[in-house]
Coordinates of C-alpha atoms in Angstrom, one line a residue:
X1202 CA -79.3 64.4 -22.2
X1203 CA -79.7 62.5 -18.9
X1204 CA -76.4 63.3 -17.4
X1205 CA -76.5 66.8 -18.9
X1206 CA -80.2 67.2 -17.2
X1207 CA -78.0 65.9 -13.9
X1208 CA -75.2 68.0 -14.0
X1209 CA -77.8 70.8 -14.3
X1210 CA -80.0 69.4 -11.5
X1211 CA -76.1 69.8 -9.3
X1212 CA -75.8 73.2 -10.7
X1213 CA -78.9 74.6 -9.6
X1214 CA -78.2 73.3 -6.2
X1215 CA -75.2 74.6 -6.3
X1216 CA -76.0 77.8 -7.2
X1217 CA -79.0 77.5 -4.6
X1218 CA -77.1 76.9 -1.9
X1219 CA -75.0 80.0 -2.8
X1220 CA -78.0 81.8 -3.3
X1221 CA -78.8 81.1 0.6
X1222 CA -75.3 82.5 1.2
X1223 CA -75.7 85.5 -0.9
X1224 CA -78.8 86.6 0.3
X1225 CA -82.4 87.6 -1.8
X1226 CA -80.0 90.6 -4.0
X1227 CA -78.4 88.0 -6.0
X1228 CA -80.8 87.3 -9.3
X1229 CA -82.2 84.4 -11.1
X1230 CA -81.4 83.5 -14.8
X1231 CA -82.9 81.0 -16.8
X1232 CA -80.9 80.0 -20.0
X1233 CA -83.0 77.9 -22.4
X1234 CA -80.3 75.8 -24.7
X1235 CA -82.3 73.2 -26.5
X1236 CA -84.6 71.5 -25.1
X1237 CA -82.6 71.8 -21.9
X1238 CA -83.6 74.8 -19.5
X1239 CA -80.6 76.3 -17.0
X1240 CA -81.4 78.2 -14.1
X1241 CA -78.6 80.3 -12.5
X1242 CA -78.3 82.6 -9.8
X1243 CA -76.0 85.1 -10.9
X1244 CA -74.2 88.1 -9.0
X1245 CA -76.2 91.3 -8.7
X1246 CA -73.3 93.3 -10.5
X1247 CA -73.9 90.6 -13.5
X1248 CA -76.1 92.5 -15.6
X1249 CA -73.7 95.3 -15.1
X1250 CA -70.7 93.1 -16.1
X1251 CA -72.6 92.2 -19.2
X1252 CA -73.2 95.4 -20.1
X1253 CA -69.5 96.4 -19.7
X1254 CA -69.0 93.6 -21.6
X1255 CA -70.9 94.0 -24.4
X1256 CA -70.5 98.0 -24.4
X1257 CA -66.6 96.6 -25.3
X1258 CA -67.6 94.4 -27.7
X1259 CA -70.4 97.2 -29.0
X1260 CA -69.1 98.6 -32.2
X1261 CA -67.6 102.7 -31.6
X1262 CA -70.4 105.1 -32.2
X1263 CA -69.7 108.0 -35.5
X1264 CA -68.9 110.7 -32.7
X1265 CA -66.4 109.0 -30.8
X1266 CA -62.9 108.9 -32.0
X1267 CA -60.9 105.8 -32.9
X1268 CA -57.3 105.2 -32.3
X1269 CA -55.2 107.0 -34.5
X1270 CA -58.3 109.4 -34.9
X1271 CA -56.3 112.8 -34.7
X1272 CA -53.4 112.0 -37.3
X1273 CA -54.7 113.1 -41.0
X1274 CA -53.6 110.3 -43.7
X1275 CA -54.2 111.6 -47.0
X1276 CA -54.2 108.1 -48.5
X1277 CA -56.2 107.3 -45.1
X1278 CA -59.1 109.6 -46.4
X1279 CA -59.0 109.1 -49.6
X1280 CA -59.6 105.0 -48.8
X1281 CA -61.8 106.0 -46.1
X1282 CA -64.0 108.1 -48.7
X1283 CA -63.5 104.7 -50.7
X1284 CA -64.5 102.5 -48.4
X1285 CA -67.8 104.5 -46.7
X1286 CA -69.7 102.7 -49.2
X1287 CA -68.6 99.2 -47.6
X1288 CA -69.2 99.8 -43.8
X1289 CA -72.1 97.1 -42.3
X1290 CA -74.8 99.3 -40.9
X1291 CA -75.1 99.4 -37.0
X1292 CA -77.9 97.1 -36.9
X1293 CA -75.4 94.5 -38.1
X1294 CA -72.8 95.5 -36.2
X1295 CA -75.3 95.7 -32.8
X1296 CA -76.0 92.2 -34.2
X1297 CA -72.2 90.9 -34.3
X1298 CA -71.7 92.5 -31.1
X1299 CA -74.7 89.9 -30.0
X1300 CA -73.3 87.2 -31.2
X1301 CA -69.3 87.6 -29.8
X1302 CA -71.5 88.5 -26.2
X1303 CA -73.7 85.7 -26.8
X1304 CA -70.3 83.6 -27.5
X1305 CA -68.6 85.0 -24.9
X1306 CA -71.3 84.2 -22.0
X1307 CA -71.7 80.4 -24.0
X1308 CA -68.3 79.8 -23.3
X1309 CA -68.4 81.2 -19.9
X1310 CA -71.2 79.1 -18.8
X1311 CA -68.7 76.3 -20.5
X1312 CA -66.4 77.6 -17.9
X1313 CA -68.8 77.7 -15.3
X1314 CA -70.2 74.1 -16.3
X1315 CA -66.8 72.6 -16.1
X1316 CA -66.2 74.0 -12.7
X1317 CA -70.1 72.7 -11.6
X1318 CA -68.6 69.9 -12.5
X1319 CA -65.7 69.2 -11.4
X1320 CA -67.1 70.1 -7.8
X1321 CA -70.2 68.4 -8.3
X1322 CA -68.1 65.2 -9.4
X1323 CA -65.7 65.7 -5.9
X1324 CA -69.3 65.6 -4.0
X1325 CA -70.8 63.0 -6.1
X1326 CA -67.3 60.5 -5.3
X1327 CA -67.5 61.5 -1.6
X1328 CA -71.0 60.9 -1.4
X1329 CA -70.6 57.7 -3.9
X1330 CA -67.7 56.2 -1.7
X1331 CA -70.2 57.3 1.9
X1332 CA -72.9 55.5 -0.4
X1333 CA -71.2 52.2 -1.0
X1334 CA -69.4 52.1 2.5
X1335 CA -73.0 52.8 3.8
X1336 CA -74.0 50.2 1.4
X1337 CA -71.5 47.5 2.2
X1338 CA -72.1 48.0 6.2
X1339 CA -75.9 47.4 5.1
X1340 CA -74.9 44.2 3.3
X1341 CA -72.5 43.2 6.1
X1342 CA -75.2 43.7 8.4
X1343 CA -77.6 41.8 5.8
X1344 CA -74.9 39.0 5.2
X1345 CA -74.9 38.4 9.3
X1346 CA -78.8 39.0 9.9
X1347 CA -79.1 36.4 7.0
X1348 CA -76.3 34.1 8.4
X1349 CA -78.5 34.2 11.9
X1350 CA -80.9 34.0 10.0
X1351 CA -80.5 30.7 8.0
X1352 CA -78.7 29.4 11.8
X1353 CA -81.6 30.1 13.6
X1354 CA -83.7 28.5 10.8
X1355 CA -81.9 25.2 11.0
X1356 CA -82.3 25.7 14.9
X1357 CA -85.6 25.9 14.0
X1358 CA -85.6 22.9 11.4
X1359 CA -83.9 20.6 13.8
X1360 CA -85.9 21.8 16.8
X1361 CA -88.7 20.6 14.5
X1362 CA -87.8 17.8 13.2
X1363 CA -86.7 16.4 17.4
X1364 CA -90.6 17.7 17.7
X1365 CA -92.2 15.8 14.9
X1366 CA -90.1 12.4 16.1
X1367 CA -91.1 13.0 19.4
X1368 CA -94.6 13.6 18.1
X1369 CA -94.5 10.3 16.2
X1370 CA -92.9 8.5 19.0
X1371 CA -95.9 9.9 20.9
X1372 CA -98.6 8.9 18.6
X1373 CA -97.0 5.2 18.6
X1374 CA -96.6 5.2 22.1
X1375 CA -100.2 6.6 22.2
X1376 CA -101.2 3.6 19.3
X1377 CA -99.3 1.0 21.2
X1378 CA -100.9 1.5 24.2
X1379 CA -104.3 1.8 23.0
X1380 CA -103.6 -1.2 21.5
X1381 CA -102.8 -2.8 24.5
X1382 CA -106.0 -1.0 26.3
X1383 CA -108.3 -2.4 23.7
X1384 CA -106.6 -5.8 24.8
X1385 CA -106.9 -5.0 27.8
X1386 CA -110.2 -4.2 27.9
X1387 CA -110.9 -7.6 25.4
X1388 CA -109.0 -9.3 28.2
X1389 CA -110.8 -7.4 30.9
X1390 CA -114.2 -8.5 29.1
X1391 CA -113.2 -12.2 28.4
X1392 CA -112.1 -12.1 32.5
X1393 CA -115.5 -10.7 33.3
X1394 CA -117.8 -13.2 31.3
X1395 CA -115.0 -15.9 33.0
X1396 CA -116.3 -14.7 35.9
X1397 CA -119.5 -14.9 35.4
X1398 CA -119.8 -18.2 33.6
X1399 CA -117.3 -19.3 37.0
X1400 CA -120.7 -17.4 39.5
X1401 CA -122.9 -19.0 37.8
X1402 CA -121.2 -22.6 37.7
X1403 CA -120.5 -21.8 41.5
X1404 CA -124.1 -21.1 42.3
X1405 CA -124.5 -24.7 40.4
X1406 CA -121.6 -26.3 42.7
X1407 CA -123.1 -24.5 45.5
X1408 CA -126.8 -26.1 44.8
X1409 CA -125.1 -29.7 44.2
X1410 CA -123.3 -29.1 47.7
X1411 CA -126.3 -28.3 49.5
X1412 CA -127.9 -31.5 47.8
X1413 CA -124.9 -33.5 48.5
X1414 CA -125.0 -32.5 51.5
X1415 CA -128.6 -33.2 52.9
X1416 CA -128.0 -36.5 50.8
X1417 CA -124.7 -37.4 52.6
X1418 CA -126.4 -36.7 56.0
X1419 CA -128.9 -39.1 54.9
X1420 CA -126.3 -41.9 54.2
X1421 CA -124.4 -40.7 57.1
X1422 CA -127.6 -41.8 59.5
X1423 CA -127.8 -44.8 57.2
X1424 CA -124.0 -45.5 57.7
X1425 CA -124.8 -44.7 61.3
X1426 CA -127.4 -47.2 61.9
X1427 CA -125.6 -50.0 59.7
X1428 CA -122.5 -48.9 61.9
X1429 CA -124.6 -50.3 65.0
X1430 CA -125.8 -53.6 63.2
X1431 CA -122.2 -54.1 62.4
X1432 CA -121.3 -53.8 66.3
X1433 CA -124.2 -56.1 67.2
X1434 CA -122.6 -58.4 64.2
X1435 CA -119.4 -58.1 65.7
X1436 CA -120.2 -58.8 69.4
X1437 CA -122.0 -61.6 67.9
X1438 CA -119.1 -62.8 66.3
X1439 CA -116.8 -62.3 69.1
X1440 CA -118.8 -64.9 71.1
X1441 CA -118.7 -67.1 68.1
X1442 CA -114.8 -67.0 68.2
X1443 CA -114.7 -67.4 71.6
X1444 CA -116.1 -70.8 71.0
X1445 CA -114.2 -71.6 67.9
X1446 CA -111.0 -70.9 70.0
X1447 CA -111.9 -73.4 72.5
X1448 CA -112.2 -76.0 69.9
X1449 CA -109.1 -75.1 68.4
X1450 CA -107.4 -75.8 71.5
X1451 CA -108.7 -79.1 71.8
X1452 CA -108.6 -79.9 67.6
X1453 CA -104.4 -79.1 68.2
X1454 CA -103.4 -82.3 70.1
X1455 CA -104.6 -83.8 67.2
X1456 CA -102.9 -81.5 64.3
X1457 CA -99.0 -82.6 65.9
X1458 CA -99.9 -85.8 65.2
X1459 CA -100.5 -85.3 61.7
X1460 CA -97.6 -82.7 61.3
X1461 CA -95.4 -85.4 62.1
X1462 CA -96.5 -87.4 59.7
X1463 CA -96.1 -84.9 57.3
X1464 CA -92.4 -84.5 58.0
X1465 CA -91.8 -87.6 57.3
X1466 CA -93.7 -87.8 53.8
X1467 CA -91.5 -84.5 53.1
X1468 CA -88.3 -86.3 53.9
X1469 CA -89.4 -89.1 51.6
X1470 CA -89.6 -87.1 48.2
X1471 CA -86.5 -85.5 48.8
X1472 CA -84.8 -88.8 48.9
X1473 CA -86.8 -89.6 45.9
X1474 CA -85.6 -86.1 43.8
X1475 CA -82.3 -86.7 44.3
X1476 CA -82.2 -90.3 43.1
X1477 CA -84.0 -88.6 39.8
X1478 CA -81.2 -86.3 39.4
X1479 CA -79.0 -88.6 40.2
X1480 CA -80.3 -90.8 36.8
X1481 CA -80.2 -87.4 34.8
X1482 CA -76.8 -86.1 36.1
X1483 CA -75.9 -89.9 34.3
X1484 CA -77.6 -90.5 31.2
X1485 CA -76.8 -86.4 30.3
X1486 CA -73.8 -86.0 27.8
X1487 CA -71.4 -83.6 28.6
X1488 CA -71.2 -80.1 26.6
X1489 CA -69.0 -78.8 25.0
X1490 CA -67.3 -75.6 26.4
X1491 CA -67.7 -72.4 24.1
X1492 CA -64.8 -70.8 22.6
X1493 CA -64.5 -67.3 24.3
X1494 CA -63.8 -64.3 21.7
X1495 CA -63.4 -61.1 22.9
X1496 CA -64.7 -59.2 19.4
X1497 CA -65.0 -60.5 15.6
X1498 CA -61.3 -60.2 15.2
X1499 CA -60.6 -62.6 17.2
X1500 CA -63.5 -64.4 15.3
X1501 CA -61.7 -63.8 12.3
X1502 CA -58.6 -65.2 13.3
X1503 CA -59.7 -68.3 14.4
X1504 CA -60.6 -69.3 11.0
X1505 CA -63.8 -68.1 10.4
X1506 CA -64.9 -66.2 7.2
X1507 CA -68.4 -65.7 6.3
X1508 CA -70.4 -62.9 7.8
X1509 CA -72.8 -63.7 10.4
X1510 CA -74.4 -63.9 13.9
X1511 CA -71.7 -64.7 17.0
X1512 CA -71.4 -65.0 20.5
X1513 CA -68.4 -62.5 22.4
X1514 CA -67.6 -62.4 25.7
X1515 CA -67.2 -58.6 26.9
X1516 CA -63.9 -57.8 28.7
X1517 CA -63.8 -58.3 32.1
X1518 CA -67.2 -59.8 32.1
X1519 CA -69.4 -63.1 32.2
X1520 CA -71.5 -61.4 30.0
X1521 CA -72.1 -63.2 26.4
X1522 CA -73.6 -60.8 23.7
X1523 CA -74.6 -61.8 20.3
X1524 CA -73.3 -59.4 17.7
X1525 CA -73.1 -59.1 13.8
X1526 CA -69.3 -59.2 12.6
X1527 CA -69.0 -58.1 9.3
X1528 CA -65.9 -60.5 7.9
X1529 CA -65.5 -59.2 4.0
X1530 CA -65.2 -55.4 4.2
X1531 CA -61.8 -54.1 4.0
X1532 CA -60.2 -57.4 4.9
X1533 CA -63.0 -58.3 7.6
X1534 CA -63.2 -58.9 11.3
X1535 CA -65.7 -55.6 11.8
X1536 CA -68.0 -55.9 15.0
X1537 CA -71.2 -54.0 13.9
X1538 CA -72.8 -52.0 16.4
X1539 CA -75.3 -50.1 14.3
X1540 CA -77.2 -51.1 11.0
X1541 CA -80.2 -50.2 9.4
X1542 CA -81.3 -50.8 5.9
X1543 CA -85.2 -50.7 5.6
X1544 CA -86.8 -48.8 8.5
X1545 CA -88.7 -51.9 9.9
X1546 CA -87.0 -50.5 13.7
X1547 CA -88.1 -47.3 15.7
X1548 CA -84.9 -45.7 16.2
X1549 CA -86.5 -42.7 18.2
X1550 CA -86.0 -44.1 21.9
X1551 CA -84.9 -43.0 25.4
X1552 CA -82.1 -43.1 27.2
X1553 CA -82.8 -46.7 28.8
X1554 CA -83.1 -48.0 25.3
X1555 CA -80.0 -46.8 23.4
X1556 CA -78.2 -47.8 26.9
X1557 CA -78.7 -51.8 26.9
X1558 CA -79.4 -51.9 23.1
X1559 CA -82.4 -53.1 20.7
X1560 CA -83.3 -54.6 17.6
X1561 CA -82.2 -58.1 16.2
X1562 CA -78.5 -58.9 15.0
X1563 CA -79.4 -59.6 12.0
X1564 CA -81.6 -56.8 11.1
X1565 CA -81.7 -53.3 12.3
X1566 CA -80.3 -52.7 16.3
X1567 CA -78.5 -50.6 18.2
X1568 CA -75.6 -53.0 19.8
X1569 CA -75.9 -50.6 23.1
X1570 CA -73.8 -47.9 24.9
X1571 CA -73.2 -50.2 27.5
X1572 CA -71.8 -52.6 25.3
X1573 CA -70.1 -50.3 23.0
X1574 CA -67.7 -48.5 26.2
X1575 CA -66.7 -52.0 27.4
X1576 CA -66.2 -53.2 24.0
X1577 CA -64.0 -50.2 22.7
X1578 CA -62.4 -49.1 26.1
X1579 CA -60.9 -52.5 26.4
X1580 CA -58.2 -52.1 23.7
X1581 CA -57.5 -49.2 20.9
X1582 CA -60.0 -49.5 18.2
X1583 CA -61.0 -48.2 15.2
X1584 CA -64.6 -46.9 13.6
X1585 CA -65.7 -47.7 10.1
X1586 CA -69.0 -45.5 8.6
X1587 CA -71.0 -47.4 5.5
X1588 CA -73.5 -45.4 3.8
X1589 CA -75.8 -46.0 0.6
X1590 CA -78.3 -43.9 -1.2
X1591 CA -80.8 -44.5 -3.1
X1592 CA -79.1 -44.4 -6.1
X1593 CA -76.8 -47.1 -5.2
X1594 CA -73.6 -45.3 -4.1
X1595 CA -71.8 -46.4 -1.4
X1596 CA -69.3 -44.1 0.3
X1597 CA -67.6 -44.7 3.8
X1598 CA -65.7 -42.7 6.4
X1599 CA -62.9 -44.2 8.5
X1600 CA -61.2 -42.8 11.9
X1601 CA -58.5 -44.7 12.9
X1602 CA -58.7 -44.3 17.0
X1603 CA -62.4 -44.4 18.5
X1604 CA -64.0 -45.1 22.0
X1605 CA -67.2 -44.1 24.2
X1606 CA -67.1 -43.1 27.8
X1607 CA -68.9 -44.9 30.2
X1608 CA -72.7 -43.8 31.8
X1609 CA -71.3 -41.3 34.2
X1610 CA -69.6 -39.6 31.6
X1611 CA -72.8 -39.5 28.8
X1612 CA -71.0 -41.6 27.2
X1613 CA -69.3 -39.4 25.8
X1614 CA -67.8 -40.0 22.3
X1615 CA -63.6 -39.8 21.1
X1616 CA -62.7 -40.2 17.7
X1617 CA -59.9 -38.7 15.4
X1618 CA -57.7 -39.3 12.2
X1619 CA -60.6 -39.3 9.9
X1620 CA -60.2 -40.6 6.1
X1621 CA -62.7 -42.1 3.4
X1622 CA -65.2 -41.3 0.2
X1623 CA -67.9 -39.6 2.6
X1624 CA -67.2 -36.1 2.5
X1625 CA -64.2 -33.6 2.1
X1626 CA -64.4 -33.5 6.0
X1627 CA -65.6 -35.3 9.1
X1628 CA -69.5 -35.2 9.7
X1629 CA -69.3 -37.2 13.1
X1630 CA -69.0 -34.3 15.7
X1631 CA -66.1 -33.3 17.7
X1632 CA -64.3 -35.6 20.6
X1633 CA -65.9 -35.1 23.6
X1634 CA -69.6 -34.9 23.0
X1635 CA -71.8 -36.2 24.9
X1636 CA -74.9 -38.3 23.8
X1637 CA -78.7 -37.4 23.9
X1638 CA -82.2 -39.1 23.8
X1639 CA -85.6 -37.6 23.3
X1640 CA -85.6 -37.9 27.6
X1641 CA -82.0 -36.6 28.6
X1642 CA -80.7 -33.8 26.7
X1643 CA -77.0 -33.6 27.2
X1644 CA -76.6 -31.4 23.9
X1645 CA -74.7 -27.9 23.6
X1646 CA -78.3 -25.8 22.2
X1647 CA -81.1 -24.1 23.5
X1648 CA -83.7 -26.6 21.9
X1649 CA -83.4 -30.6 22.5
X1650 CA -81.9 -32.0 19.3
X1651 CA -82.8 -35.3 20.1
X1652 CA -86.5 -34.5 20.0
X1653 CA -86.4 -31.7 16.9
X1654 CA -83.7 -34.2 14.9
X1655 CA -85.2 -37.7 16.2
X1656 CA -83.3 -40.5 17.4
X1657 CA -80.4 -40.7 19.9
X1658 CA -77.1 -39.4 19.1
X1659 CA -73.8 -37.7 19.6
X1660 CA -75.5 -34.0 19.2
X1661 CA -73.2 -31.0 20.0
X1662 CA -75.5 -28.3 18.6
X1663 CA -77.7 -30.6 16.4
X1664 CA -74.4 -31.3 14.5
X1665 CA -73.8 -32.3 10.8
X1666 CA -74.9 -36.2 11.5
X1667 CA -77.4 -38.5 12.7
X1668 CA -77.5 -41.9 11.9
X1669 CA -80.3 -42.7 13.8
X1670 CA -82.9 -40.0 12.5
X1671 CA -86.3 -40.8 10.8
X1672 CA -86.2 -43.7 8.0
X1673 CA -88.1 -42.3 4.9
X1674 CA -88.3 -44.8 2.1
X1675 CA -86.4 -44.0 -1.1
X1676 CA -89.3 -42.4 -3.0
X1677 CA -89.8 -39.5 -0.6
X1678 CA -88.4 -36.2 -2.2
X1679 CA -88.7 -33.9 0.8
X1680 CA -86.4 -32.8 2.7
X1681 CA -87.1 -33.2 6.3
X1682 CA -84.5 -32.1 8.9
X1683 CA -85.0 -35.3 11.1
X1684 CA -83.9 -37.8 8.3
X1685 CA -80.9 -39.6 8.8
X1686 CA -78.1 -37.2 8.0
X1687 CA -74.2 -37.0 7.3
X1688 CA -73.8 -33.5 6.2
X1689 CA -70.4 -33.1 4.5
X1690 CA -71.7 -36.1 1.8
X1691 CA -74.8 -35.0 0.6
X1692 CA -75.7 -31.7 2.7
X1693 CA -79.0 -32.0 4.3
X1694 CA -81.1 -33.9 1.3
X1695 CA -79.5 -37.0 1.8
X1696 CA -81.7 -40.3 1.5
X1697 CA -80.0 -43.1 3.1
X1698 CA -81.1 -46.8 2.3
X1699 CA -78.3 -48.2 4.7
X1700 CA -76.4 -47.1 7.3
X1701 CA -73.3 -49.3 9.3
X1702 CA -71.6 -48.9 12.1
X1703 CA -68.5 -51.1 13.0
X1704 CA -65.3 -51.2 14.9
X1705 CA -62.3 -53.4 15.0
X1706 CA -59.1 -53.1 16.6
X1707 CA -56.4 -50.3 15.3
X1708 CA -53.6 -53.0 14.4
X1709 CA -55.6 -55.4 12.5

């Protein structure tokens, strides 16, 4: 009913539009059909087209004559007397006539209908199609305001977002420095009540001046006047010299006489010493010369087995030193020149110290660097590392070529082909490092090792060992970092209960 009410909307424009055309003689006509209502404008010879129309559809009035009217039938009449009685009556027939007029018209507004809509479609695609081209410019156009649109709202977002960092970088910059003024100002304050304690401790100073002051002028008139009783004094005693030099003079005639006695007193106990010496030089015994080793090797190889305290003679030296040689480990002839084993020794000394050695022999020492360059510079030797923990376990590390630089060099250590039970890998640090005390840092770091890890040693950056860090006895359980340490054995928790270090030459 919708599309029909439509089409009849389009019809009535239609025929509107044609009535404007026409002119005010064409004619409205309303055509009820339902519950539908038509309105057409219709021709101003319509009425008498219907008319024609129905006056031929009309049935033929009793006066008029129908076809075939002037030939005489006599059959014709006598079935035309026969048939009067079945003739409809002219209200029916007016009333057929209706209803072929009332058919014809329906299907001429059919007609008309179709043709309404067949135009009415033509416009409806036209304006359809201008509809959705208009309608895809407008959402073309709503696509690309949208598209600048969401653009310009990102603009937007990130233009934001650069405003709120900056605004937070603002408010910290803002916070930091208020910070700072309120330290400032704390600063300002404390310098201000500084300077007023410092005022009022002047104005004291100032007050103890000006009594020091008046009182030093009093002294200085005391001094003053004392100065002039010591000027008196001293012309006094000038005259008193005066005299005493004249008796000197005549006391010295007699003074050569009792120097020359004296000389010859002097010559008589010389004479007498040297006849004591004399006696001594005879009733002495003569000693025995010492045997001259240059290391405990050469101990070893002049017979002697049992570890102990001896006497070398450094190469190219007068020099005895008394050293600990080590003659049972690994075939013997080891000259020790480090051991500890209770503690009972500070180990964290200066560079004077670790140079000319400390400690006794036969305890805990350090032999000495001195020692230690003109010992292993002298021939090729070779370094042997004991170790202990507290549980018992003894491990060692062995390099089979070592020797220390002299002074000028830091005594600098060298040492290479590394073996033993001590570690998968060397802990002593790499050739060439020099060696630091608690006063001269020659290490490779920032901070002083030597003073952070205790003890002298071979640091390069603190380095994996230290033989001569802190003693702790066996029941401490913390770790400290400036315990003795040789890393690659126990990592950094070791407890040592003995530590050894000993050299012998290479082809022994």
């Amino acid at each position: 009913m919708a599309h029909r009410r439509a089409l009849v909307l389009l019809t009535y424009h239609l025929v509107s539009l044609l009535a404007a055309v026409i002119g005010s003689e064409r004619q409205r006509h309303h055509v009820q059909h339902g519950p539908c209502t038509y309105t057409f404008v219709l021709p101003e010879d319509f009425p008498q087209r219907v008319a024609n129309t129905l006056q031929r559809d009309s049935p033929v009035s009793q006066g008029d004559p129908g076809p075939g009217a002037g030939v005489k039938d006599p059959q014709g009449e006598d079935a035309a007397k026969a048939g009067t009685k079945q003739k409809p009556s002219w209200q029916e027939r007016k009333l057929e006539n209706l209803e072929s007029a009332t058919e014809n018209n329906t299907l001429w507004l059919q007609k008309l209908e179709s043709y309404i809509q067949e135009n009415v479609r033509s416009g409806m695609e036209e304006k359809r199609n201008a509809v959705h081209n208009q309608t895809a410019a407008m959402l073309e156009m709503g696509t690309n305001l949208l598209s600048q649109s969401a653009a310009q709202t990102r603009k937007l977002t990130d233009v934001e977002t650069q405003v709120l960092n900056q605004t937070s970088r603002l408010e910290i910059q803002l916070l930091e420095y208020s910070l700072f003024t309120n330290r400032l100002e704390k600063h300002i304050l404390q310098q201000t009540q500084e300077i007023s304690r410092l005022n009022e401790k002047n104005s004291f100073l100032e007050q103890r001046f000006s009594a020091l002051e008046s009182s030093y002028g009093r002294e200085l008139q005391d001094l003053q006047q004392e100065k002039q009783q010591l000027q008196e004094l001293l012309d006094r005693q000038s005259r008193l010299v005066s005299q005493l030099q004249g008796e000197v003079d005549g006391s010295t005639a007699n003074s050569t006489l009792l120097q020359r006695q004296q000389v010859l007193l002097t010559n008589s106990v010389q004479q007498l010493l040297a006849m004591v010496n004399h006696c001594n030089e005879i009733s002495t015994t003569p000693k025995e010369e010492p045997a001259s080793f240059r290391d405990c090797a050469d101990i070893l190889r002049s017979g002697v087995k049992d570890n102990g305290i001896y006497s070398i003679l450094l190469p190219n030296s007068t020099h005895t030193v008394k050293v600990f040689c080590d003659m049972k480990t690994r075939g013997g002839g080891w000259t020790v020149l480090q051991h500890r084993r209770n503690g009972s020794v500070d180990f964290h000394r200066g560079w004077r110290d670790y140079k000319t050695g400390f400690g006794d022999p036969s305890g805990e020492h350090w032999l000495g660097n001195d020692i230690i360059h003109q010992l292993t510079s002298s021939q090729d030797y070779s370094l042997q590392v004991q170790l202990r923990d507290r549980e018992g376990n003894e491990v060692y590390s062995h390099y089979d070529h070592f020797h220390v630089d002299a002074e000028d060099a830091n005594y600098s250590l060298h040492a290479k082909g590394f073996s033993g039970t001590a570690g998968r890998t060397s802990s002593l640090t790499h050739s060439g490092t020099a060696f630091s005390t608690k006063d001269r840092d020659n290490d490779r770091c920032t901070c002083k090792c030597a003073q952070i890890a205790s003890g002298g040693w071979w640091f390069e950056a603190c380095g994996p060992s230290n033989l001569n860090g802190m003693f702790y006895p066996a029941s401490s359980t913390v770790v400290r970092y400036n315990s003795i340490k040789w890393y690659y054995w126990k990592g950094p928790t070791l407890m040592a209960t003995m530590t050894t270090m000993m050299v012998r030459p290479a082809n022994l």
